[in-house]
Structure formats: C-alpha cells, structure tokens
Amino acid sequence: MNPNTRPLPAVALRASGLSALAFATLVFPAAFAQSATGSATAPAPKEEVITLSTFQVTTSADKGYRAGNSVSATRIDTPIKDMPFSISAFTEQFINDIGARELMDIVAYAPGVTSGAKEFTQGNNRYSIRGFDGDVTPQRNGFVGNRYVDAGNIQRVEVVKGPSSLLYGQITPGGTVNYITKRANYQNFALVRQQVGSHDFLRTDIDVNHTVADGRFSGRVVAAYEKGFEWAELGSSESMLVAPSFAWKVTKNSNLIVDAEFYRRNEDPLVGMMPNLAVSVAANASNFPNLSDRARAQAYVDVGNLNLGFIGYPPVASTFNYVGAGDYRHSDFDSLNVEYNIQLGTKWNARANYGWNKFYLGNKLTGLAEFTITPAAAYLATKNRFDYVAELRANPGTVLADPTKTATALMTRRKRLEESFGHSNSYQAELAGNLEFGGVTVKPLFGAFLTSQRSGARRRESSAAPGAGVLNQNTTNTQHFQPWNYNDPATWDRSPYYDETALPFNNLRTGKGTDSALYGVLNLGLMEDRLILIGGARYNKTESDGANMLPTLTGGNPVLDAPFEATKTTPQFGAGFKVRPDVLLFASYSESFFIEERNLTLFNPAFNPAIATNAATNPVTINAPALPTTGKGYEFGVKTDLFEGRVSSTLSWFHLERQDRVLRFRETVSTFEGQQFPTITRQGTVDESEGFEFEITWSPLDNWQVYATYTDMDIRTTKATFPTIPTYSADPAVQAAYVAAYNEAVGLILNAVPEGSAERLASLWTRYTFTNDSMKNFWVGGGLVYTGDKAQRTANPTLFFESYTLYDLALGYDWKGAGAAWSGSVSWKNVTDKTYYPANQARGLPERVVVSVSAKF
C-alpha cells in the first residue's frame, strides 16, 4: 500500500453506499418478483432432500431466545444442552429485539463478557471474557473476523467459554466470540428496514434472498447504510455494508457456499476518548527534590513500570471531544470465504474452506488524550507530587481550579496519523464422522489449518513544542499546535488544519507470519447418550518475522527482527452425565496459547563489566525469543432444559490461569562506564480468574421470554518474577524509602485486576407479546446490563471505572398487509442517560431513541 494512500472520503462513501442500496433494492426484488410463485420457499426436487452440512448450525431447534444447537464448541452441529462446556448463543430474534447495531451490543449480554475496546487502529471488537482480554479479533464463521462488525450481517452469535485453543488456535484463556453471518438459503424473501432516531441517526437495511433451478442455486445480498449518532462535539460517522453470498447444490451430496463482506466506516471526525489527567512522577530532581520522595518514585518504575500519576478524567461536559475538526478515522474491511461440503457415504462428511481477509485503518488525531498537570510551586514547597495526585483524584475540579495548588493543566496538541493494514489467506480441511458401535455413538473430527498473513503499520507525527506566540497556522510539520489550557476554554481551538501526509514518519513496520495446525476431536456417547465424553488435542506452529523500514526512507537498509517460531500442543477434555434427559452435570479441562510478544530483552549472561560496553561485542542486554502466553482452566457445572425447553439454564464454576504474560522492569547494572538502568522484560507471571456464572432463558408463557445472567469472579495477578531489590542509595533513610515503595509496588502488581476486567457482571432482557384482541401483536421489551468496577489501566493498578447500569426499553407491533409481514418498533436506549466508559479508550453512547419499520415480502 502506498504510504500516502487515503481511504474513501465521506461524500464518496455516502454516494457509493446509497448506490449499492439502490441497486440491491431494485435488482434483487425484481428478480424475486419475476420467478416467485407465491410460496415463501422454493421446493427442492422430490428425489433430493436439502439438508444442512454437519458443520453448519441448525436453527430449526431455536425457539425465541432459546438457541438449540451450536457449532462453535465442537465444529459440528450439536445440541447445546448436550455439550460439557459453557456456551452462550444469541438467536436472530434476540439480536433484533435488543436493537443491536454492532457485535458488542450483543455479547454485552453474555455472562462473563465485557468490553476491552482499544479503538485507535484496533477497532472496538476486543473483549474481556472471564477476566482476560487480548488483541484477538472475534471469529467470523470460524475464521478470523473483523475489528468492527456491523450487526446487519449477523445471523447468530456464540460465545465459547474457557481456553479453547483446540478449535481456534491463538485465543486468550477466557474464551472466544464466533459470529455467524447471514448466508444464502433455500427461501425467497426480500426485507427492507428503515430506521430514524435522535442525534440525527439514520439507517437503511436490505436483505434479499432468491433461489432458482428448483432450489439448486440461491443468492443473497445483505446491505446497509448508516449515519451514526451525532452526540458529541464535532463527532460524526457513516458506514456502509454490502455482503453478498451464493449457495450451489453441486450434487445430491455436496454444496458450495461463497460469501463476501465489504464494510466501510468513516468517522469525520471521530469521537476521541475522554482525556485522562496526568501528573509527571518521573524520578528526577526537578520533580522530587527530596531524596526519599525521589527514591519512592524510582521504585514504582523499577518494579513494573508503574505510573501512579496517570489518573481519572477531569470535570468536562459529557459531549467533550478533543479532536480537531479535520481529524478522522477511516476503517475498511473486506473478506471472502469459500466453503465446499460433501457427504461421503452415510457416515462421513467433509468440508474444505478458504478465507481471505483484508483491512485498513487510518486515524488522523490531533492532541494527546490527557491533560498534563503541573502542581504549583507553592504547593510543592510543603508537600510532594504524590500528595498532589491524591488530592487531585479525590476532588479534581476544585484542585484544578485552585492556582495555589495547580500551576498549569495543558493538553499537548500533537499532530498525528496512525495507520495499520494487512491481509491474510486461510485454508482449512475437516472430516467428521457419525458412527455407532454396540450402542456407543462415536463422532470423530479431524482437521488441518493454515493461515498466512502480512501486516504493516505507519505513524507520522509532530515531535516538538511550538515556540511561544507562534500561530497554529505557522507551525511546521515537526511542531505541535499550541496546547489547550484546561482552565481557559478559549484556547480549545479545533479549527487548525494540517496535511497529515506531510508529517515526518517515526514508525514504519512490516511483518508476516504463518500459523498452522493439526487437530482431532473425539465425541463419545455411552449409556444411550446419557454419558458424553469429548476430548481432543491441537498441535500449533506459528512463525513470523518483521522489519523496521524507517531506515529505508533515508537510503538505509531495513532493520530485520529475529525470526520467531513457537509450537504448542493444546488439549481439551469434557465429560457430561445426564441425571435425567433434561439435566446435564458436566466438567471440562482445556488449554490455550497466545503470542503476546515475540522477543524479550534480557541481561547478557556473558557481559563483562571490566571492559567497555559495546553493543556488538559486549552488550549489557540481549534479545531472546519469548515463550507463548499460555492458559489453562477447568470448570464444573449443571445445564437444564426443563419443561420442554421453557427453562434452559447453565450454572458453572470455573478456575482459569494465564501464564507468562510479559512484565517490564527497570533494573540496575554496574558497567565499566558506571551504573546503567536497562529495561528488562520478564515472563513467569501468573494471572488467575475464579468464579461462577449463571445464565437462564425462561419462557413462563408462550408469549413471554426472559434472558438473564449473573457473573461473580475474583481476578488477580498471583505470581510474577521480580528482580532482586537493588541498593538504590547508601543513605539508610533513602534506601528504606526505596524498599518500602518497592514492596508496595510488588503488592500492587500481585493483586492487580487485568485492564478492562470487571469482577461482577449481570444482564437481563425480557419480551412480552400481547395476545388479547385489543393489544394483539403488540410487544414490549426491556432490560439492563450491569458492569461492576472495571480496571482502567495496567500502569496504574489502583485506577478503576465506577460500576454502572444501562437500561433499555422497546415497544413493537407486528402485522401483515399488502403482501408483506410488517414490523414496527421504538427503542429507547440508555434510558437514564448514564455517562459511562466501556473501556479506558472508549466512550459510551448517551440516551437515544430509534424508530424502526420493516417489511418482509
């Protein structure tokens, strides 16, 4: 990709989006009308019965919010009530009723799941599941998915709990999310949905499916255009989705499915994160003239690179947006999947998959997301900066406005363009059997997987403060704009423009890698399927290398990373026993792995302090390959499917461990030139999550559905490899201050809750459909999502978001007329207009109302 490539501007997006929707609206319904015979379903030839592949989920067993089957936990279509694992599945009706626009709107209701969104160029599909998050995108039909996912193309969502690398390769110990897209099927229909809402919201969805040749060929197009909620200062967004798919029944026993998805999301400008407050607590004489205070500050850095001066948000309006008027975030995601399924005799099925994925994210962003605070000299004459931080956290508005305590509160207006891009090709082959030997059901699965990916990252930014009095329009490409003063809103100038492509590069990287795996799973049913045993293992191999391309801009050669290679075998076992046909007791054990970092910085064991330090012949530190970050976990639970499915529930207790997360330490080493303080990376960390989850789908009446969850966890770092306490000072008082702060920092790290995790979560959604004559076909719905205190920042383990509860309400009416099934609804989101933050780098949406009308022909 050309370094100066820029994505589609908003006007072009709007035009292309409307054109695509117009095309889908006109062409596909017209085709449907030409061949429709009045039947909603095109019949198959009498000698052929159209059946789904064993690898595709069957939705015929779904009833309202109760999902009958799942493919995500075993790769084959299996009743959820018969799986000895915790799985949450969300049906299309549930997705529609809650008014979901994005994937996170859906999985927020799942037990143990909360947002870990990083935004910038990482998207918003990052989750903390059972206390663990990571830069792992969700699965799309079992393959790597996208970092932004529009709900318009989601048929179903399944959340698999626990470290299940057996089927999904690199994931975190908490589990993974797999969303199943809308694909061509053997029905004829055309659906159009129009939505309007508060904050200038507008959305159009089209879903057209058509089948020909007696059901042998089917095509489907899902398309959507959305003008997002404009609730913050300057922030606006537009997105377009086009997702065609095609199904061909090649022979009586085989079919071919091709599906693609093209998604464009333009935020012009974006809504930036809420800026934090930051007080410099760097251990230098300027910040800490007192030696004991300086020793304390140094200990916090040495132990785990802690920054206790990074704290919460200043008092500003909930609509505050620090970005510039010319800023943007443009996100492009394209994917293509080809799947061939074939039945081999009466006992075996096979499939082959190919997946292609491409993405680009570009983020032009003016300003740092923090106000840098300088305490007043008069305050520091009697107290230190840690005292100031404590007062600022307790009462930020008062302290910031008090000139005897605060000298300046400034936001650096750095100019920046951050880009990430890449593509991947994935291949998969699987063979599944369904055998029986003397009353024992045997369902083996064998698979092979290979993916190759290439990626890149570019960053351009200014690096120097402007001179005093220099006008913003006169700053150079290397200079920031003039800073904003928190206490003087007149300085909050968002209008200056700059050419982001003219900024100097400070990061230019490329990378490539491959992941390959062989896996096998055996599913046994004994005692007339009362005893269910599932076990398997996966052999994983990952290889990668990268390069720093910055030197090439000045005629130099790329700086190549050391090639990285790791292998890992991950087993998984589960057992379930039906004490009665509708009650299953289960237990499971599984493992996972994830490549967090590829290289460690370690002390050079051959370093000789008696001779001069030399980067080539006598370096202080060396690089070494990192171990994979691994996970393991076990759980015990009970599943019910009582009263013919009216009460479907899962209660489980789990224990998870994540090992070898990387920590950074500033350590002391004596050299020929004197003391040096290199940053050393260490593994050996253990993070644990233990708790229970409860999930229930309950239908008290045929026209009343309830879905509810509750999660309670204890999430902590329980082990880390710390360096030996060094001798910081010969002064006993100063050394004592250092040791006390060092031990305090160790305690903070060992009890830290991982960033983005909340220990208590709950959700509820219910729908009641009226059946009496006067209110017949009306329905009401409502629910809540509760998130407990959430860890905000790894660098400051004392920092948490306060708990919050979001309430939603909905009212709908369904009717038939003019040859169509109609549906209308009003959704009221965030009823109490709660200001909340899903993650440290994300903003929650305010109160909003959406009116929706749809017709299905």
Short mmCIF file of C-alpha atoms in Angstrom, two decimals, residues 121-358:
data_model
loop_
_atom_site.label_atom_id
_atom_site.label_comp_id
_atom_site.label_asym_id
_atom_site.label_seq_id
_atom_site.Cartn_x
_atom_site.Cartn_y
_atom_site.Cartn_z
CA THR A 121 -6.49 1.50 14.89
CA GLN A 122 -7.52 -1.62 16.80
CA GLY A 123 -11.29 -1.41 16.38
CA ASN A 124 -13.92 -1.94 19.05
CA ASN A 125 -14.25 -5.74 18.91
CA ARG A 126 -11.95 -6.50 21.79
CA TYR A 127 -13.43 -8.26 24.79
CA SER A 128 -12.59 -9.29 28.29
CA ILE A 129 -14.01 -12.78 28.79
CA ARG A 130 -13.89 -14.19 32.32
CA GLY A 131 -11.31 -11.55 33.21
CA PHE A 132 -8.89 -11.90 30.28
CA ASP A 133 -8.58 -9.84 27.15
CA GLY A 134 -6.09 -9.67 24.32
CA ASP A 135 -5.61 -8.31 20.84
CA VAL A 136 -7.57 -11.20 19.33
CA THR A 137 -10.34 -10.43 16.86
CA PRO A 138 -13.59 -12.39 17.04
CA GLN A 139 -14.21 -15.38 14.79
CA ARG A 140 -16.32 -14.99 11.66
CA ASN A 141 -17.92 -18.32 10.73
CA GLY A 142 -14.99 -19.96 12.50
CA PHE A 143 -12.30 -17.86 10.78
CA VAL A 144 -10.56 -14.65 11.85
CA GLY A 145 -13.15 -11.86 11.84
CA ASN A 146 -13.06 -8.07 11.65
CA ARG A 147 -12.21 -5.40 14.19
CA TYR A 148 -15.52 -3.64 13.54
CA VAL A 149 -18.61 -5.79 12.90
CA ASP A 150 -21.97 -4.41 11.77
CA ALA A 151 -24.88 -6.37 13.23
CA GLY A 152 -26.75 -6.13 9.92
CA ASN A 153 -24.97 -9.24 8.64
CA ILE A 154 -25.11 -11.28 11.85
CA GLN A 155 -27.42 -14.29 11.93
CA ARG A 156 -26.26 -15.63 15.25
CA VAL A 157 -23.57 -15.13 17.91
CA GLU A 158 -21.94 -17.85 20.00
CA VAL A 159 -19.58 -17.25 22.93
CA VAL A 160 -17.42 -20.24 23.85
CA LYS A 161 -16.01 -20.03 27.37
CA GLY A 162 -12.61 -21.20 28.55
CA PRO A 163 -9.19 -21.61 26.92
CA SER A 164 -10.42 -23.44 23.81
CA SER A 165 -7.39 -23.27 21.51
CA LEU A 166 -8.27 -26.80 20.38
CA LEU A 167 -10.50 -25.42 17.63
CA TYR A 168 -9.50 -21.76 17.38
CA GLY A 169 -5.74 -21.57 17.78
CA GLN A 170 -4.49 -18.38 19.39
CA ILE A 171 -7.03 -17.09 21.91
CA THR A 172 -6.99 -15.83 25.49
CA PRO A 173 -7.91 -18.14 28.40
CA GLY A 174 -11.35 -16.60 28.85
CA GLY A 175 -12.76 -17.84 25.55
CA THR A 176 -13.74 -16.53 22.14
CA VAL A 177 -16.64 -15.00 20.23
CA ASN A 178 -17.83 -16.55 16.96
CA TYR A 179 -20.40 -14.66 14.90
CA ILE A 180 -22.27 -16.47 12.14
CA THR A 181 -23.19 -14.38 9.13
CA LYS A 182 -26.33 -14.35 7.01
CA ARG A 183 -25.80 -16.70 4.08
CA ALA A 184 -27.84 -17.70 1.06
CA ASN A 185 -30.54 -20.24 1.92
CA TYR A 186 -33.36 -22.02 0.11
CA GLN A 187 -36.09 -19.42 0.61
CA ASN A 188 -37.37 -16.47 -1.40
CA PHE A 189 -37.77 -13.22 0.50
CA ALA A 190 -36.94 -9.54 0.44
CA LEU A 191 -36.67 -7.48 3.62
CA VAL A 192 -36.33 -3.71 3.87
CA ARG A 193 -35.85 -1.93 7.19
CA GLN A 194 -35.73 1.84 7.74
CA GLN A 195 -34.62 3.42 11.00
CA VAL A 196 -34.52 7.03 12.18
CA GLY A 197 -33.51 8.27 15.58
CA SER A 198 -32.33 11.01 17.84
CA HIS A 199 -28.96 12.68 17.32
CA ASP A 200 -29.63 12.64 13.53
CA PHE A 201 -29.42 8.85 13.33
CA LEU A 202 -30.44 7.21 10.04
CA ARG A 203 -30.11 3.62 8.87
CA THR A 204 -31.38 1.52 5.96
CA ASP A 205 -31.08 -2.28 5.81
CA ILE A 206 -31.87 -4.55 2.87
CA ASP A 207 -31.81 -8.35 2.92
CA VAL A 208 -32.80 -10.16 -0.28
CA ASN A 209 -32.61 -13.91 -0.88
CA HIS A 210 -33.63 -15.69 -4.07
CA THR A 211 -33.45 -19.29 -5.21
CA VAL A 212 -33.77 -20.71 -8.73
CA ALA A 213 -33.47 -24.02 -10.61
CA ASP A 214 -35.71 -25.91 -8.20
CA GLY A 215 -33.62 -24.86 -5.24
CA ARG A 216 -30.20 -25.78 -6.59
CA PHE A 217 -28.97 -22.18 -6.72
CA SER A 218 -29.52 -19.44 -4.15
CA GLY A 219 -28.21 -15.92 -3.88
CA ARG A 220 -28.45 -13.40 -1.07
CA VAL A 221 -27.42 -9.80 -0.60
CA VAL A 222 -27.35 -8.05 2.76
CA ALA A 223 -26.70 -4.33 2.55
CA ALA A 224 -26.86 -1.43 4.98
CA TYR A 225 -26.12 2.27 5.13
CA GLU A 226 -25.89 4.07 8.45
CA LYS A 227 -25.46 7.66 9.53
CA GLY A 228 -24.41 7.33 13.13
CA PHE A 229 -25.47 9.19 16.25
CA GLU A 230 -24.03 12.71 16.33
CA TRP A 231 -23.98 13.36 20.05
CA ALA A 232 -20.53 14.79 20.79
CA GLU A 233 -18.84 17.99 19.70
CA LEU A 234 -17.93 17.57 16.02
CA GLY A 235 -18.20 13.79 16.02
CA SER A 236 -19.98 12.10 13.11
CA SER A 237 -19.85 8.75 11.36
CA GLU A 238 -21.12 6.96 8.28
CA SER A 239 -20.85 3.30 7.42
CA MET A 240 -21.75 1.03 4.55
CA LEU A 241 -22.10 -2.75 4.45
CA VAL A 242 -22.53 -4.98 1.40
CA ALA A 243 -22.49 -8.74 1.97
CA PRO A 244 -23.37 -10.99 -0.98
CA SER A 245 -23.46 -14.78 -0.69
CA PHE A 246 -24.16 -17.67 -3.04
CA ALA A 247 -25.09 -21.32 -2.45
CA TRP A 248 -25.00 -24.04 -5.11
CA LYS A 249 -26.13 -27.59 -4.56
CA VAL A 250 -23.45 -29.12 -6.80
CA THR A 251 -24.64 -32.71 -6.45
CA LYS A 252 -27.12 -34.61 -4.34
CA ASN A 253 -24.47 -34.91 -1.60
CA SER A 254 -22.43 -31.73 -1.91
CA ASN A 255 -22.82 -27.97 -1.90
CA LEU A 256 -20.68 -24.89 -2.41
CA ILE A 257 -21.12 -21.70 -0.41
CA VAL A 258 -19.40 -18.42 -1.27
CA ASP A 259 -19.86 -15.35 0.89
CA ALA A 260 -18.18 -11.97 0.93
CA GLU A 261 -18.41 -8.85 3.05
CA PHE A 262 -17.34 -5.29 2.30
CA TYR A 263 -17.53 -2.78 5.12
CA ARG A 264 -16.59 0.90 5.17
CA ARG A 265 -16.74 3.07 8.28
CA ASN A 266 -15.81 6.75 8.11
CA GLU A 267 -15.72 8.94 11.22
CA ASP A 268 -15.20 12.55 10.18
CA PRO A 269 -14.16 13.49 12.77
CA LEU A 270 -14.13 10.65 15.24
CA VAL A 271 -15.26 10.88 18.84
CA GLY A 272 -11.99 10.69 20.73
CA MET A 273 -11.58 9.07 24.11
CA MET A 274 -12.10 11.09 27.24
CA PRO A 275 -8.72 12.60 28.21
CA ASN A 276 -7.12 11.46 31.45
CA LEU A 277 -5.26 13.59 33.97
CA ALA A 278 -1.51 13.01 34.11
CA VAL A 279 0.94 14.29 36.69
CA SER A 280 4.59 13.63 35.98
CA VAL A 281 6.05 11.45 38.73
CA ALA A 282 9.31 10.70 36.92
CA ALA A 283 12.10 10.17 39.43
CA ASN A 284 14.22 13.26 38.81
CA ALA A 285 15.48 16.13 40.95
CA SER A 286 13.09 18.62 39.34
CA ASN A 287 10.00 16.62 40.30
CA PHE A 288 11.30 15.34 43.64
CA PRO A 289 13.96 17.48 45.32
CA ASN A 290 13.62 15.34 48.44
CA LEU A 291 15.79 12.22 48.06
CA SER A 292 13.38 9.88 49.86
CA ASP A 293 10.47 11.03 47.69
CA ARG A 294 12.64 10.50 44.60
CA ALA A 295 13.55 7.01 45.78
CA ARG A 296 9.86 6.20 46.16
CA ALA A 297 9.14 7.38 42.62
CA GLN A 298 12.03 5.36 41.23
CA ALA A 299 10.89 2.16 42.94
CA TYR A 300 7.46 2.34 41.27
CA VAL A 301 9.16 2.45 37.87
CA ASP A 302 11.75 -0.20 38.66
CA VAL A 303 9.30 -2.86 39.82
CA GLY A 304 6.82 -2.90 36.95
CA ASN A 305 6.97 0.42 35.12
CA LEU A 306 4.05 1.71 37.17
CA ASN A 307 2.74 5.24 36.61
CA LEU A 308 0.62 6.26 39.59
CA GLY A 309 0.44 9.82 38.26
CA PHE A 310 -1.91 8.67 35.48
CA ILE A 311 -5.39 9.04 36.95
CA GLY A 312 -9.05 9.63 36.00
CA TYR A 313 -10.91 12.22 33.98
CA PRO A 314 -11.28 15.96 34.53
CA PRO A 315 -14.71 17.53 35.00
CA VAL A 316 -15.79 18.34 31.43
CA ALA A 317 -19.10 18.05 29.59
CA SER A 318 -20.10 14.51 28.60
CA THR A 319 -20.10 15.73 24.97
CA PHE A 320 -16.49 16.95 25.17
CA ASN A 321 -14.37 15.90 22.19
CA TYR A 322 -10.72 16.93 21.99
CA VAL A 323 -10.09 16.01 18.35
CA GLY A 324 -9.57 18.54 15.57
CA ALA A 325 -12.23 19.44 13.04
CA GLY A 326 -10.17 17.88 10.26
CA ASP A 327 -9.44 14.63 12.07
CA TYR A 328 -10.85 11.27 11.01
CA ARG A 329 -10.80 7.54 11.45
CA HIS A 330 -11.43 5.51 8.28
CA SER A 331 -11.86 1.75 8.55
CA ASP A 332 -12.10 -0.65 5.61
CA PHE A 333 -12.70 -4.40 5.96
CA ASP A 334 -13.11 -6.88 3.12
CA SER A 335 -13.49 -10.64 3.42
CA LEU A 336 -14.25 -13.59 1.17
CA ASN A 337 -15.00 -17.17 2.19
CA VAL A 338 -15.47 -20.26 0.03
CA GLU A 339 -16.77 -23.45 1.64
CA TYR A 340 -17.33 -26.82 -0.03
CA ASN A 341 -19.23 -29.51 1.86
CA ILE A 342 -19.61 -33.12 0.78
CA GLN A 343 -21.26 -36.15 2.29
CA LEU A 344 -19.12 -39.29 1.96
CA GLY A 345 -21.45 -42.23 2.22
CA THR A 346 -23.84 -42.34 5.15
CA LYS A 347 -21.32 -41.91 7.98
CA TRP A 348 -18.83 -39.25 6.97
CA ASN A 349 -18.86 -35.59 5.98
CA ALA A 350 -16.01 -33.42 4.82
CA ARG A 351 -15.51 -29.77 4.08
CA ALA A 352 -12.81 -27.51 2.69
CA ASN A 353 -12.62 -23.81 3.47
CA TYR A 354 -10.75 -20.87 2.04
CA GLY A 355 -10.82 -17.45 3.67
CA TRP A 356 -9.38 -14.13 2.54
CA ASN A 357 -9.35 -11.04 4.70
CA LYS A 358 -8.05 -7.52 4.13
#
